[in-house]
Amino acid sequence: MQREAWVVLIILLLATGAVYAHVTTTTEEYSRYNTGWNGTSNVAAEEVRELRDLPAGATLLILAPEGEFTAAEVGCLRAFLDSGGAIILADEEGAGNQLLADLGSTIRIRPGSLASLDRDHVDPGLFRVEVTGNASIVAGVETLLVNHPAAVEGGEPLLETSALTWEDGNGDGRVSGGETFRRTAVGAREGNLTVLGDPSLFINAMLPENPGFTGNLRGERILIDAAHSRTGTTNLFINTLEWIRETPPAGAAIAALAILPVARRFGRKENE
């Protein structure tokens, strides 16, 4: 009977572990809780939800931004840049253009999907770009593999495609409908502000494809703006766990509730 009880206990523990692993992960693109190919669970970074008092010398990553930045938040970002901090904005949809304007930057993201004949893969949207500028995240790197990037205009070009590249507006993978070849910037910088037209540079599947870039990221203190980046999740269970972790009184209350039945059990034994 005791052996059967142990078998049942082990099965229950394994089942509980499997269920926990399932409910604490997600398939949402760019999510830090997504361990799949299109998640960002492998990015070595610390999430921040408040933009006040960002540590000088750190690098703030704003990844595939959503929502608006308030005037107070823009002010915090300006002060952060002025104090020597760095910002990387990675966006392909143009959602970060208003922030760029508010920061006084001339850089803009032109939404779209670039494709190239100068590629190593079947998909013309998956190709290598040349590093043409200076920035710590691309130090010692000659080329980067990008995934359907958007064009970036203004500033000092940092990443540029070959001349065999076109904006594939209709998504057919061919130069058609008035599309033309041209060399295009997909990354640029102004001072400590860097803009990348490809947020997928940070997803799990792309990090091993760009080892130099990934190594440079690990060599810096990277903070992710979790208040605006698409790195969160709509998973209620995960968000509840995160709230408990970030709220010490809630964690203490739950621990007390878990211990209470055990304490009552032992109390009864002592009184018997």
PDB file of C-alpha atoms in Angstrom:
ATOM      1  CA  MET A   1       0.000   0.000   0.000  1.00  0.00           C
ATOM      2  CA  GLN A   2       2.838   2.404   0.843  1.00  0.00           C
ATOM      3  CA  ARG A   3       4.479   1.760  -2.539  1.00  0.00           C
ATOM      4  CA  GLU A   4       1.200   2.511  -4.323  1.00  0.00           C
ATOM      5  CA  ALA A   5       0.879   5.757  -2.391  1.00  0.00           C
ATOM      6  CA  TRP A   6       4.364   6.842  -3.495  1.00  0.00           C
ATOM      7  CA  VAL A   7       3.553   6.002  -7.125  1.00  0.00           C
ATOM      8  CA  VAL A   8       0.377   8.077  -6.964  1.00  0.00           C
ATOM      9  CA  LEU A   9       2.275  10.957  -5.326  1.00  0.00           C
ATOM     10  CA  ILE A  10       4.972  10.925  -8.023  1.00  0.00           C
ATOM     11  CA  ILE A  11       2.343  10.868 -10.788  1.00  0.00           C
ATOM     12  CA  LEU A  12       0.541  13.800  -9.172  1.00  0.00           C
ATOM     13  CA  LEU A  13       3.793  15.769  -8.878  1.00  0.00           C
ATOM     14  CA  LEU A  14       4.662  15.133 -12.543  1.00  0.00           C
ATOM     15  CA  ALA A  15       1.156  16.091 -13.645  1.00  0.00           C
ATOM     16  CA  THR A  16       1.284  19.246 -11.532  1.00  0.00           C
ATOM     17  CA  GLY A  17       4.654  20.181 -13.043  1.00  0.00           C
ATOM     18  CA  ALA A  18       3.344  19.650 -16.573  1.00  0.00           C
ATOM     19  CA  VAL A  19       0.244  21.744 -15.903  1.00  0.00           C
ATOM     20  CA  TYR A  20       2.335  24.508 -14.289  1.00  0.00           C
ATOM     21  CA  ALA A  21       4.733  24.576 -17.258  1.00  0.00           C
ATOM     22  CA  HIS A  22       1.782  24.824 -19.624  1.00  0.00           C
ATOM     23  CA  VAL A  23      -0.042  27.654 -17.862  1.00  0.00           C
ATOM     24  CA  THR A  24       3.113  29.699 -17.222  1.00  0.00           C
ATOM     25  CA  THR A  25       4.117  29.925 -20.886  1.00  0.00           C
ATOM     26  CA  THR A  26       2.482  31.595 -23.857  1.00  0.00           C
ATOM     27  CA  THR A  27       2.751  31.690 -27.646  1.00  0.00           C
ATOM     28  CA  GLU A  28       2.334  35.465 -27.893  1.00  0.00           C
ATOM     29  CA  GLU A  29       4.869  37.043 -30.239  1.00  0.00           C
ATOM     30  CA  TYR A  30       7.730  38.907 -28.513  1.00  0.00           C
ATOM     31  CA  SER A  31       6.513  37.841 -25.070  1.00  0.00           C
ATOM     32  CA  ARG A  32       9.114  37.250 -22.366  1.00  0.00           C
ATOM     33  CA  TYR A  33       6.977  34.276 -21.281  1.00  0.00           C
ATOM     34  CA  ASN A  34       7.136  32.665 -24.719  1.00  0.00           C
ATOM     35  CA  THR A  35       9.912  30.060 -24.865  1.00  0.00           C
ATOM     36  CA  GLY A  36       9.141  29.270 -28.508  1.00  0.00           C
ATOM     37  CA  TRP A  37      10.859  30.577 -31.612  1.00  0.00           C
ATOM     38  CA  ASN A  38       9.013  33.930 -31.684  1.00  0.00           C
ATOM     39  CA  GLY A  39       9.302  34.723 -27.970  1.00  0.00           C
ATOM     40  CA  THR A  40      11.980  36.761 -26.177  1.00  0.00           C
ATOM     41  CA  SER A  41      12.561  34.533 -23.149  1.00  0.00           C
ATOM     42  CA  ASN A  42      16.258  34.197 -24.037  1.00  0.00           C
ATOM     43  CA  VAL A  43      17.021  37.924 -24.046  1.00  0.00           C
ATOM     44  CA  ALA A  44      19.228  38.669 -21.053  1.00  0.00           C
ATOM     45  CA  ALA A  45      17.418  41.726 -19.734  1.00  0.00           C
ATOM     46  CA  GLU A  46      15.584  43.173 -16.760  1.00  0.00           C
ATOM     47  CA  GLU A  47      12.019  44.433 -17.143  1.00  0.00           C
ATOM     48  CA  VAL A  48      11.100  47.911 -15.884  1.00  0.00           C
ATOM     49  CA  ARG A  49       7.597  49.332 -15.712  1.00  0.00           C
ATOM     50  CA  GLU A  50       8.472  52.823 -14.506  1.00  0.00           C
ATOM     51  CA  LEU A  51      10.677  55.140 -16.561  1.00  0.00           C
ATOM     52  CA  ARG A  52      11.609  57.337 -13.621  1.00  0.00           C
ATOM     53  CA  ASP A  53      15.141  57.133 -12.235  1.00  0.00           C
ATOM     54  CA  LEU A  54      16.542  54.800 -14.895  1.00  0.00           C
ATOM     55  CA  PRO A  55      20.170  53.966 -13.993  1.00  0.00           C
ATOM     56  CA  ALA A  56      22.768  55.954 -15.910  1.00  0.00           C
ATOM     57  CA  GLY A  57      24.873  53.834 -18.211  1.00  0.00           C
ATOM     58  CA  ALA A  58      22.148  51.256 -18.843  1.00  0.00           C
ATOM     59  CA  THR A  59      20.504  50.544 -22.203  1.00  0.00           C
ATOM     60  CA  LEU A  60      16.711  50.706 -22.413  1.00  0.00           C
ATOM     61  CA  LEU A  61      15.125  48.453 -25.030  1.00  0.00           C
ATOM     62  CA  ILE A  62      11.707  49.453 -26.358  1.00  0.00           C
ATOM     63  CA  LEU A  63      10.616  46.411 -28.349  1.00  0.00           C
ATOM     64  CA  ALA A  64       7.669  46.477 -30.784  1.00  0.00           C
ATOM     65  CA  PRO A  65       6.043  49.321 -28.827  1.00  0.00           C
ATOM     66  CA  GLU A  66       2.325  49.681 -28.212  1.00  0.00           C
ATOM     67  CA  GLY A  67       0.386  52.562 -26.691  1.00  0.00           C
ATOM     68  CA  GLU A  68       1.379  56.185 -26.181  1.00  0.00           C
ATOM     69  CA  PHE A  69       4.134  57.656 -24.047  1.00  0.00           C
ATOM     70  CA  THR A  70       2.954  60.389 -21.726  1.00  0.00           C
ATOM     71  CA  ALA A  71       4.689  63.759 -21.592  1.00  0.00           C
ATOM     72  CA  ALA A  72       6.155  62.772 -18.214  1.00  0.00           C
ATOM     73  CA  GLU A  73       7.542  59.531 -19.666  1.00  0.00           C
ATOM     74  CA  VAL A  74       9.080  61.377 -22.608  1.00  0.00           C
ATOM     75  CA  GLY A  75      10.695  63.746 -20.127  1.00  0.00           C
ATOM     76  CA  CYS A  76      12.150  60.788 -18.226  1.00  0.00           C
ATOM     77  CA  LEU A  77      13.570  59.342 -21.444  1.00  0.00           C
ATOM     78  CA  ARG A  78      15.102  62.685 -22.408  1.00  0.00           C
ATOM     79  CA  ALA A  79      16.760  62.947 -18.985  1.00  0.00           C
ATOM     80  CA  PHE A  80      17.969  59.347 -19.302  1.00  0.00           C
ATOM     81  CA  LEU A  81      19.611  60.070 -22.662  1.00  0.00           C
ATOM     82  CA  ASP A  82      21.144  63.294 -21.344  1.00  0.00           C
ATOM     83  CA  SER A  83      22.668  61.405 -18.398  1.00  0.00           C
ATOM     84  CA  GLY A  84      24.490  58.997 -20.709  1.00  0.00           C
ATOM     85  CA  GLY A  85      21.905  56.252 -20.940  1.00  0.00           C
ATOM     86  CA  ALA A  86      21.145  54.578 -24.271  1.00  0.00           C
ATOM     87  CA  ILE A  87      17.825  53.704 -25.899  1.00  0.00           C
ATOM     88  CA  ILE A  88      17.211  51.039 -28.534  1.00  0.00           C
ATOM     89  CA  LEU A  89      13.849  51.297 -30.261  1.00  0.00           C
ATOM     90  CA  ALA A  90      13.068  48.202 -32.362  1.00  0.00           C
ATOM     91  CA  ASP A  91       9.896  48.640 -34.399  1.00  0.00           C
ATOM     92  CA  GLU A  92       8.622  47.644 -37.841  1.00  0.00           C
ATOM     93  CA  GLU A  93       5.105  49.083 -37.734  1.00  0.00           C
ATOM     94  CA  GLY A  94       5.848  52.764 -37.145  1.00  0.00           C
ATOM     95  CA  ALA A  95       4.272  52.795 -33.673  1.00  0.00           C
ATOM     96  CA  GLY A  96       7.438  54.366 -32.271  1.00  0.00           C
ATOM     97  CA  ASN A  97       7.480  57.338 -34.654  1.00  0.00           C
ATOM     98  CA  GLN A  98       5.557  59.618 -32.315  1.00  0.00           C
ATOM     99  CA  LEU A  99       8.023  58.902 -29.516  1.00  0.00           C
ATOM    100  CA  LEU A 100      10.911  59.646 -31.869  1.00  0.00           C
ATOM    101  CA  ALA A 101       9.316  62.965 -32.771  1.00  0.00           C
ATOM    102  CA  ASP A 102       8.704  63.802 -29.105  1.00  0.00           C
ATOM    103  CA  LEU A 103      12.354  63.055 -28.338  1.00  0.00           C
ATOM    104  CA  GLY A 104      13.386  65.502 -31.069  1.00  0.00           C
ATOM    105  CA  SER A 105      14.840  62.791 -33.294  1.00  0.00           C
ATOM    106  CA  THR A 106      14.857  63.012 -37.095  1.00  0.00           C
ATOM    107  CA  ILE A 107      14.735  59.207 -37.421  1.00  0.00           C
ATOM    108  CA  ARG A 108      11.509  57.596 -38.599  1.00  0.00           C
ATOM    109  CA  ILE A 109      10.404  54.018 -39.275  1.00  0.00           C
ATOM    110  CA  ARG A 110       8.668  53.472 -42.606  1.00  0.00           C
ATOM    111  CA  PRO A 111       6.237  50.568 -42.136  1.00  0.00           C
ATOM    112  CA  GLY A 112       6.644  47.845 -44.717  1.00  0.00           C
ATOM    113  CA  SER A 113       8.463  44.613 -45.426  1.00  0.00           C
ATOM    114  CA  LEU A 114      11.753  44.586 -47.271  1.00  0.00           C
ATOM    115  CA  ALA A 115      12.943  41.621 -49.362  1.00  0.00           C
ATOM    116  CA  SER A 116      16.246  40.935 -51.077  1.00  0.00           C
ATOM    117  CA  LEU A 117      17.757  38.742 -53.767  1.00  0.00           C
ATOM    118  CA  ASP A 118      21.023  38.859 -51.821  1.00  0.00           C
ATOM    119  CA  ARG A 119      20.003  36.146 -49.365  1.00  0.00           C
ATOM    120  CA  ASP A 120      20.990  32.761 -47.937  1.00  0.00           C
ATOM    121  CA  HIS A 121      17.432  31.483 -47.392  1.00  0.00           C
ATOM    122  CA  VAL A 122      14.445  30.594 -49.557  1.00  0.00           C
ATOM    123  CA  ASP A 123      12.385  33.385 -48.003  1.00  0.00           C
ATOM    124  CA  PRO A 124      13.489  36.672 -49.654  1.00  0.00           C
ATOM    125  CA  GLY A 125      12.481  38.521 -46.477  1.00  0.00           C
ATOM    126  CA  LEU A 126      15.160  36.690 -44.479  1.00  0.00           C
ATOM    127  CA  PHE A 127      18.510  38.135 -45.520  1.00  0.00           C
ATOM    128  CA  ARG A 128      21.722  39.691 -44.267  1.00  0.00           C
ATOM    129  CA  VAL A 129      22.400  43.410 -43.925  1.00  0.00           C
ATOM    130  CA  GLU A 130      25.724  45.177 -43.615  1.00  0.00           C
ATOM    131  CA  VAL A 131      26.832  47.033 -40.510  1.00  0.00           C
ATOM    132  CA  THR A 132      27.795  50.487 -41.788  1.00  0.00           C
ATOM    133  CA  GLY A 133      27.806  52.543 -38.585  1.00  0.00           C
ATOM    134  CA  ASN A 134      29.223  52.474 -35.081  1.00  0.00           C
ATOM    135  CA  ALA A 135      27.306  51.314 -32.012  1.00  0.00           C
ATOM    136  CA  SER A 136      28.253  49.086 -29.098  1.00  0.00           C
ATOM    137  CA  ILE A 137      25.557  46.519 -29.952  1.00  0.00           C
ATOM    138  CA  VAL A 138      27.187  45.837 -33.328  1.00  0.00           C
ATOM    139  CA  ALA A 139      30.840  46.228 -32.294  1.00  0.00           C
ATOM    140  CA  GLY A 140      32.933  43.684 -34.173  1.00  0.00           C
ATOM    141  CA  VAL A 141      29.937  42.585 -36.265  1.00  0.00           C
ATOM    142  CA  GLU A 142      30.024  42.807 -40.061  1.00  0.00           C
ATOM    143  CA  THR A 143      26.556  41.545 -40.990  1.00  0.00           C
ATOM    144  CA  LEU A 144      23.232  40.746 -39.321  1.00  0.00           C
ATOM    145  CA  LEU A 145      20.479  38.375 -40.370  1.00  0.00           C
ATOM    146  CA  VAL A 146      17.162  40.246 -40.439  1.00  0.00           C
ATOM    147  CA  ASN A 147      13.581  39.062 -40.845  1.00  0.00           C
ATOM    148  CA  HIS A 148      11.283  41.156 -43.080  1.00  0.00           C
ATOM    149  CA  PRO A 149      12.629  44.458 -41.708  1.00  0.00           C
ATOM    150  CA  ALA A 150      11.142  47.898 -42.232  1.00  0.00           C
ATOM    151  CA  ALA A 151      13.097  50.810 -43.691  1.00  0.00           C
ATOM    152  CA  VAL A 152      14.518  53.421 -41.316  1.00  0.00           C
ATOM    153  CA  GLU A 153      14.969  56.997 -42.491  1.00  0.00           C
ATOM    154  CA  GLY A 154      17.063  59.827 -41.031  1.00  0.00           C
ATOM    155  CA  GLY A 155      19.933  59.807 -38.590  1.00  0.00           C
ATOM    156  CA  GLU A 156      23.271  58.101 -39.211  1.00  0.00           C
ATOM    157  CA  PRO A 157      22.788  54.771 -41.040  1.00  0.00           C
ATOM    158  CA  LEU A 158      23.777  51.816 -38.885  1.00  0.00           C
ATOM    159  CA  LEU A 159      22.514  48.817 -40.879  1.00  0.00           C
ATOM    160  CA  GLU A 160      22.028  48.832 -44.646  1.00  0.00           C
ATOM    161  CA  THR A 161      20.787  46.343 -47.190  1.00  0.00           C
ATOM    162  CA  SER A 162      22.471  45.544 -50.483  1.00  0.00           C
ATOM    163  CA  ALA A 163      21.359  47.216 -53.721  1.00  0.00           C
ATOM    164  CA  LEU A 164      19.366  44.056 -54.576  1.00  0.00           C
ATOM    165  CA  THR A 165      16.646  44.920 -52.071  1.00  0.00           C
ATOM    166  CA  TRP A 166      13.108  46.126 -52.627  1.00  0.00           C
ATOM    167  CA  GLU A 167      10.032  46.949 -50.563  1.00  0.00           C
ATOM    168  CA  ASP A 168       7.769  43.958 -51.097  1.00  0.00           C
ATOM    169  CA  GLY A 169       4.475  45.784 -50.770  1.00  0.00           C
ATOM    170  CA  ASN A 170       2.290  42.997 -52.148  1.00  0.00           C
ATOM    171  CA  GLY A 171       4.180  40.230 -50.354  1.00  0.00           C
ATOM    172  CA  ASP A 172       4.662  38.058 -53.431  1.00  0.00           C
ATOM    173  CA  GLY A 173       8.415  37.685 -52.949  1.00  0.00           C
ATOM    174  CA  ARG A 174       9.132  39.157 -56.393  1.00  0.00           C
ATOM    175  CA  VAL A 175       9.921  42.596 -57.784  1.00  0.00           C
ATOM    176  CA  SER A 176       6.587  43.566 -59.307  1.00  0.00           C
ATOM    177  CA  GLY A 177       3.964  46.289 -59.478  1.00  0.00           C
ATOM    178  CA  GLY A 178       6.397  49.185 -59.769  1.00  0.00           C
ATOM    179  CA  GLU A 179       8.699  47.923 -56.998  1.00  0.00           C
ATOM    180  CA  THR A 180      12.347  48.782 -57.558  1.00  0.00           C
ATOM    181  CA  PHE A 181      15.730  47.709 -56.235  1.00  0.00           C
ATOM    182  CA  ARG A 182      17.571  50.081 -53.931  1.00  0.00           C
ATOM    183  CA  ARG A 183      19.949  50.137 -51.012  1.00  0.00           C
ATOM    184  CA  THR A 184      18.003  50.850 -47.821  1.00  0.00           C
ATOM    185  CA  ALA A 185      18.850  51.564 -44.212  1.00  0.00           C
ATOM    186  CA  VAL A 186      17.132  49.308 -41.664  1.00  0.00           C
ATOM    187  CA  GLY A 187      18.931  50.770 -38.653  1.00  0.00           C
ATOM    188  CA  ALA A 188      20.119  54.247 -37.688  1.00  0.00           C
ATOM    189  CA  ARG A 189      21.302  56.194 -34.694  1.00  0.00           C
ATOM    190  CA  GLU A 190      21.494  59.702 -33.274  1.00  0.00           C
ATOM    191  CA  GLY A 191      23.805  59.976 -30.293  1.00  0.00           C
ATOM    192  CA  ASN A 192      22.682  57.438 -27.695  1.00  0.00           C
ATOM    193  CA  LEU A 193      19.440  56.691 -29.537  1.00  0.00           C
ATOM    194  CA  THR A 194      19.429  53.665 -31.855  1.00  0.00           C
ATOM    195  CA  VAL A 195      16.468  52.703 -34.051  1.00  0.00           C
ATOM    196  CA  LEU A 196      16.153  49.249 -35.609  1.00  0.00           C
ATOM    197  CA  GLY A 197      13.508  48.382 -38.186  1.00  0.00           C
ATOM    198  CA  ASP A 198      13.389  44.745 -37.108  1.00  0.00           C
ATOM    199  CA  PRO A 199      12.181  43.805 -33.604  1.00  0.00           C
ATOM    200  CA  SER A 200      12.575  40.125 -34.492  1.00  0.00           C
ATOM    201  CA  LEU A 201      16.339  40.566 -34.010  1.00  0.00           C
ATOM    202  CA  PHE A 202      15.526  39.872 -30.351  1.00  0.00           C
ATOM    203  CA  ILE A 203      13.359  36.751 -30.695  1.00  0.00           C
ATOM    204  CA  ASN A 204      14.648  33.361 -29.582  1.00  0.00           C
ATOM    205  CA  ALA A 205      15.069  31.972 -33.106  1.00  0.00           C
ATOM    206  CA  MET A 206      17.158  34.914 -34.323  1.00  0.00           C
ATOM    207  CA  LEU A 207      19.551  35.318 -31.389  1.00  0.00           C
ATOM    208  CA  PRO A 208      21.689  32.256 -32.331  1.00  0.00           C
ATOM    209  CA  GLU A 209      21.790  33.468 -35.957  1.00  0.00           C
ATOM    210  CA  ASN A 210      23.574  36.658 -34.850  1.00  0.00           C
ATOM    211  CA  PRO A 211      26.057  35.503 -32.187  1.00  0.00           C
ATOM    212  CA  GLY A 212      28.154  38.680 -32.232  1.00  0.00           C
ATOM    213  CA  PHE A 213      25.103  40.885 -31.769  1.00  0.00           C
ATOM    214  CA  THR A 214      23.757  38.592 -29.037  1.00  0.00           C
ATOM    215  CA  GLY A 215      27.110  38.597 -27.241  1.00  0.00           C
ATOM    216  CA  ASN A 216      27.236  42.393 -27.312  1.00  0.00           C
ATOM    217  CA  LEU A 217      23.772  42.565 -25.739  1.00  0.00           C
ATOM    218  CA  ARG A 218      24.881  40.276 -22.921  1.00  0.00           C
ATOM    219  CA  GLY A 219      27.839  42.544 -22.297  1.00  0.00           C
ATOM    220  CA  GLU A 220      25.582  45.505 -21.497  1.00  0.00           C
ATOM    221  CA  ARG A 221      22.992  46.151 -18.829  1.00  0.00           C
ATOM    222  CA  ILE A 222      19.778  45.861 -20.830  1.00  0.00           C
ATOM    223  CA  LEU A 223      16.454  47.056 -19.438  1.00  0.00           C
ATOM    224  CA  ILE A 224      13.179  46.366 -21.265  1.00  0.00           C
ATOM    225  CA  ASP A 225      10.403  48.933 -21.075  1.00  0.00           C
ATOM    226  CA  ALA A 226       7.683  46.449 -20.121  1.00  0.00           C
ATOM    227  CA  ALA A 227       5.048  49.190 -19.926  1.00  0.00           C
ATOM    228  CA  HIS A 228       5.099  49.781 -23.692  1.00  0.00           C
ATOM    229  CA  SER A 229       6.950  46.854 -25.292  1.00  0.00           C
ATOM    230  CA  ARG A 230       5.100  43.784 -26.550  1.00  0.00           C
ATOM    231  CA  THR A 231       6.999  41.572 -24.123  1.00  0.00           C
ATOM    232  CA  GLY A 232       4.140  40.957 -21.714  1.00  0.00           C
ATOM    233  CA  THR A 233       1.243  38.523 -21.901  1.00  0.00           C
ATOM    234  CA  THR A 234      -2.557  38.409 -21.635  1.00  0.00           C
ATOM    235  CA  ASN A 235      -2.296  35.121 -19.705  1.00  0.00           C
ATOM    236  CA  LEU A 236      -4.239  35.753 -16.488  1.00  0.00           C
ATOM    237  CA  PHE A 237      -2.395  33.057 -14.511  1.00  0.00           C
ATOM    238  CA  ILE A 238       1.049  34.426 -15.438  1.00  0.00           C
ATOM    239  CA  ASN A 239       0.030  38.003 -14.700  1.00  0.00           C
ATOM    240  CA  THR A 240      -1.381  36.944 -11.332  1.00  0.00           C
ATOM    241  CA  LEU A 241       1.882  35.210 -10.408  1.00  0.00           C
ATOM    242  CA  GLU A 242       3.840  38.301 -11.467  1.00  0.00           C
ATOM    243  CA  TRP A 243       1.568  40.499  -9.345  1.00  0.00           C
ATOM    244  CA  ILE A 244       2.146  38.236  -6.342  1.00  0.00           C
ATOM    245  CA  ARG A 245       5.936  38.358  -6.878  1.00  0.00           C
ATOM    246  CA  GLU A 246       5.877  42.159  -7.121  1.00  0.00           C
ATOM    247  CA  THR A 247       3.537  42.569  -4.124  1.00  0.00           C
ATOM    248  CA  PRO A 248       5.239  41.257  -0.945  1.00  0.00           C
ATOM    249  CA  PRO A 249       2.097  41.545   1.264  1.00  0.00           C
ATOM    250  CA  ALA A 250       0.173  39.369  -1.199  1.00  0.00           C
ATOM    251  CA  GLY A 251       2.933  36.754  -1.216  1.00  0.00           C
ATOM    252  CA  ALA A 252       3.039  36.749   2.583  1.00  0.00           C
ATOM    253  CA  ALA A 253      -0.743  36.336   2.796  1.00  0.00           C
ATOM    254  CA  ILE A 254      -0.733  33.390   0.395  1.00  0.00           C
ATOM    255  CA  ALA A 255       2.140  31.760   2.290  1.00  0.00           C
ATOM    256  CA  ALA A 256       0.198  32.182   5.529  1.00  0.00           C
ATOM    257  CA  LEU A 257      -2.893  30.577   4.007  1.00  0.00           C
ATOM    258  CA  ALA A 258      -0.773  27.636   2.841  1.00  0.00           C
ATOM    259  CA  ILE A 259       0.866  27.184   6.266  1.00  0.00           C
ATOM    260  CA  LEU A 260      -2.332  27.622   8.306  1.00  0.00           C
ATOM    261  CA  PRO A 261      -3.849  24.166   7.617  1.00  0.00           C
ATOM    262  CA  VAL A 262      -0.516  22.489   8.502  1.00  0.00           C
ATOM    263  CA  ALA A 263      -0.231  24.500  11.723  1.00  0.00           C
ATOM    264  CA  ARG A 264      -3.793  23.614  12.708  1.00  0.00           C
ATOM    265  CA  ARG A 265      -3.112  19.954  11.998  1.00  0.00           C
ATOM    266  CA  PHE A 266      -0.049  19.901  14.253  1.00  0.00           C
ATOM    267  CA  GLY A 267      -1.907  21.891  16.893  1.00  0.00           C
ATOM    268  CA  ARG A 268      -4.621  19.273  17.051  1.00  0.00           C
ATOM    269  CA  LYS A 269      -2.059  16.488  17.425  1.00  0.00           C
ATOM    270  CA  GLU A 270      -0.434  18.240  20.347  1.00  0.00           C
ATOM    271  CA  ASN A 271      -3.795  18.630  22.108  1.00  0.00           C
ATOM    272  CA  GLU A 272      -4.716  14.983  21.685  1.00  0.00           C
TER     273      GLU A 272
END
